[in-house]
PDB file of C-alpha atoms in Angstrom:
ATOM      1  CA  UNK A   9      97.953 108.642 102.260  1.00 68.00           C
ATOM      2  CA  UNK A  10     100.009 105.608 103.222  1.00 77.00           C
ATOM      3  CA  UNK A  11     100.602 104.388 106.768  1.00 80.00           C
ATOM      4  CA  UNK A  12     103.724 102.407 107.650  1.00 84.00           C
ATOM      5  CA  UNK A  13     103.900 100.572 110.991  1.00 87.00           C
ATOM      6  CA  UNK A  14     106.936  98.863 112.526  1.00 89.00           C
ATOM      7  CA  UNK A  15     107.522  97.293 115.933  1.00 91.00           C
ATOM      8  CA  UNK A  16     110.665  98.677 117.559  1.00 92.00           C
ATOM      9  CA  UNK A  17     111.946  95.145 118.178  1.00 93.00           C
ATOM     10  CA  UNK A  18     111.820  94.465 114.407  1.00 92.00           C
ATOM     11  CA  UNK A  19     114.168  97.338 113.543  1.00 92.00           C
ATOM     12  CA  UNK A  20     117.874  96.871 112.883  1.00 93.00           C
ATOM     13  CA  UNK A  21     120.115  98.814 115.259  1.00 93.00           C
ATOM     14  CA  UNK A  22     120.988 101.453 112.652  1.00 93.00           C
ATOM     15  CA  UNK A  23     117.300 101.922 111.699  1.00 93.00           C
ATOM     16  CA  UNK A  24     116.342 102.335 115.349  1.00 92.00           C
ATOM     17  CA  UNK A  25     119.113 104.884 115.885  1.00 93.00           C
ATOM     18  CA  UNK A  26     117.947 106.971 112.920  1.00 92.00           C
ATOM     19  CA  UNK A  27     114.320 106.917 114.088  1.00 91.00           C
ATOM     20  CA  UNK A  28     115.277 107.775 117.682  1.00 91.00           C
ATOM     21  CA  UNK A  29     117.282 110.748 116.412  1.00 92.00           C
ATOM     22  CA  UNK A  30     114.375 111.804 114.217  1.00 89.00           C
ATOM     23  CA  UNK A  31     111.752 111.698 117.003  1.00 87.00           C
ATOM     24  CA  UNK A  32     114.205 113.010 119.610  1.00 90.00           C
ATOM     25  CA  UNK A  33     113.763 110.322 122.244  1.00 91.00           C
ATOM     26  CA  UNK A  34     114.725 106.771 123.148  1.00 93.00           C
ATOM     27  CA  UNK A  35     112.206 104.159 122.024  1.00 92.00           C
ATOM     28  CA  UNK A  36     111.245 101.292 124.345  1.00 93.00           C
ATOM     29  CA  UNK A  37     111.094  97.655 123.265  1.00 92.00           C
ATOM     30  CA  UNK A  38     107.298  97.560 123.694  1.00 92.00           C
ATOM     31  CA  UNK A  39     106.654 100.514 121.376  1.00 92.00           C
ATOM     32  CA  UNK A  40     105.701 100.770 117.731  1.00 90.00           C
ATOM     33  CA  UNK A  41     106.458 103.517 115.234  1.00 89.00           C
ATOM     34  CA  UNK A  42     103.666 104.616 112.894  1.00 85.00           C
ATOM     35  CA  UNK A  43     104.475 106.929 109.989  1.00 83.00           C
ATOM     36  CA  UNK A  44     101.958 108.461 107.608  1.00 76.00           C
ATOM     37  CA  UNK A  45     103.146 109.484 104.163  1.00 76.00           C
ATOM     38  CA  UNK A  46     101.028 112.208 102.547  1.00 74.00           C
ATOM     39  CA  UNK A  47     100.989 113.863  99.160  1.00 75.00           C
ATOM     40  CA  UNK A  48     102.517 117.333  99.307  1.00 74.00           C
ATOM     41  CA  UNK A  49      99.220 118.947  98.312  1.00 73.00           C
ATOM     42  CA  UNK A  50      97.174 116.850 100.754  1.00 67.00           C
ATOM     43  CA  UNK A  51      94.957 118.649 103.241  1.00 63.00           C
ATOM     44  CA  UNK A  52      94.696 115.857 105.821  1.00 60.00           C
ATOM     45  CA  UNK A  53      97.301 117.189 108.236  1.00 56.00           C
ATOM     46  CA  UNK A  54      95.575 117.793 111.538  1.00 57.00           C
ATOM     47  CA  UNK A  55      92.516 115.709 110.711  1.00 60.00           C
ATOM     48  CA  UNK A  56      91.474 113.023 113.165  1.00 58.00           C
ATOM     49  CA  UNK A  57      91.800 109.378 112.114  1.00 57.00           C
ATOM     50  CA  UNK A  58      88.561 108.031 110.664  1.00 62.00           C
ATOM     51  CA  UNK A  59      89.197 104.402 109.805  1.00 63.00           C
ATOM     52  CA  UNK A  60      90.783 101.368 111.428  1.00 59.00           C
ATOM     53  CA  UNK A  61      93.723 101.735 109.031  1.00 62.00           C
ATOM     54  CA  UNK A  62      94.237 105.311 110.239  1.00 62.00           C
ATOM     55  CA  UNK A  63      94.609 103.988 113.785  1.00 67.00           C
ATOM     56  CA  UNK A  64      96.883 101.116 112.624  1.00 71.00           C
ATOM     57  CA  UNK A  65      94.912  98.714 114.827  1.00 72.00           C
ATOM     58  CA  UNK A  66      94.768  96.080 112.108  1.00 71.00           C
ATOM     59  CA  UNK A  67      98.546  95.798 111.729  1.00 74.00           C
ATOM     60  CA  UNK A  68      98.954  92.688 113.885  1.00 76.00           C
ATOM     61  CA  UNK A  69      95.917  90.809 112.561  1.00 77.00           C
ATOM     62  CA  UNK A  70      95.798  88.344 109.711  1.00 79.00           C
ATOM     63  CA  UNK A  71      93.544  89.165 106.735  1.00 80.00           C
ATOM     64  CA  UNK A  72      90.532  87.200 108.006  1.00 84.00           C
ATOM     65  CA  UNK A  73      90.675  88.768 111.487  1.00 83.00           C
ATOM     66  CA  UNK A  74      91.147  92.235 109.984  1.00 77.00           C
ATOM     67  CA  UNK A  75      88.124  91.759 107.702  1.00 78.00           C
ATOM     68  CA  UNK A  76      85.965  90.554 110.596  1.00 81.00           C
ATOM     69  CA  UNK A  77      86.968  93.485 112.802  1.00 78.00           C
ATOM     70  CA  UNK A  78      86.507  96.031 110.007  1.00 74.00           C
ATOM     71  CA  UNK A  79      83.088  94.604 109.218  1.00 75.00           C
ATOM     72  CA  UNK A  80      82.032  94.747 112.872  1.00 75.00           C
ATOM     73  CA  UNK A  81      83.250  98.349 113.185  1.00 70.00           C
ATOM     74  CA  UNK A  82      81.423  99.380 110.017  1.00 69.00           C
ATOM     75  CA  UNK A  83      78.158  97.773 111.136  1.00 68.00           C
ATOM     76  CA  UNK A  84      78.370  99.529 114.496  1.00 61.00           C
ATOM     77  CA  UNK A  85      79.358 102.936 113.167  1.00 56.00           C
ATOM     78  CA  UNK A  86      77.320 105.929 114.374  1.00 57.00           C
ATOM     79  CA  UNK A  87      74.339 106.641 112.178  1.00 55.00           C
ATOM     80  CA  UNK A  88      73.642 103.007 111.412  1.00 51.00           C
ATOM     81  CA  UNK A  89      70.452 101.206 112.467  1.00 49.00           C
ATOM     82  CA  UNK A  90      72.284  98.439 114.327  1.00 44.00           C
ATOM     83  CA  UNK A  91      72.376  99.162 118.074  1.00 42.00           C
ATOM     84  CA  UNK A  92      75.701  99.208 119.893  1.00 38.00           C
TER      85      UNK A  92
END
């Protein structure tokens, strides 16, 4: 599975038009489009996101910030001995 994230303001006019036609609605300047590309035989359709990458919350962070946040989320995951 691959996740592609783009801010609407970063799209060229023709790209934005194609995406708006695809999703069937006008996209606002403060929105972001997130597309997941799956293998045809994948069984993840309908599954809930499980990682930070699945939620695309690391997209605007640099590598160091993303590593720190991922590490903190992993250490505080349910089932771990570290209290929330």
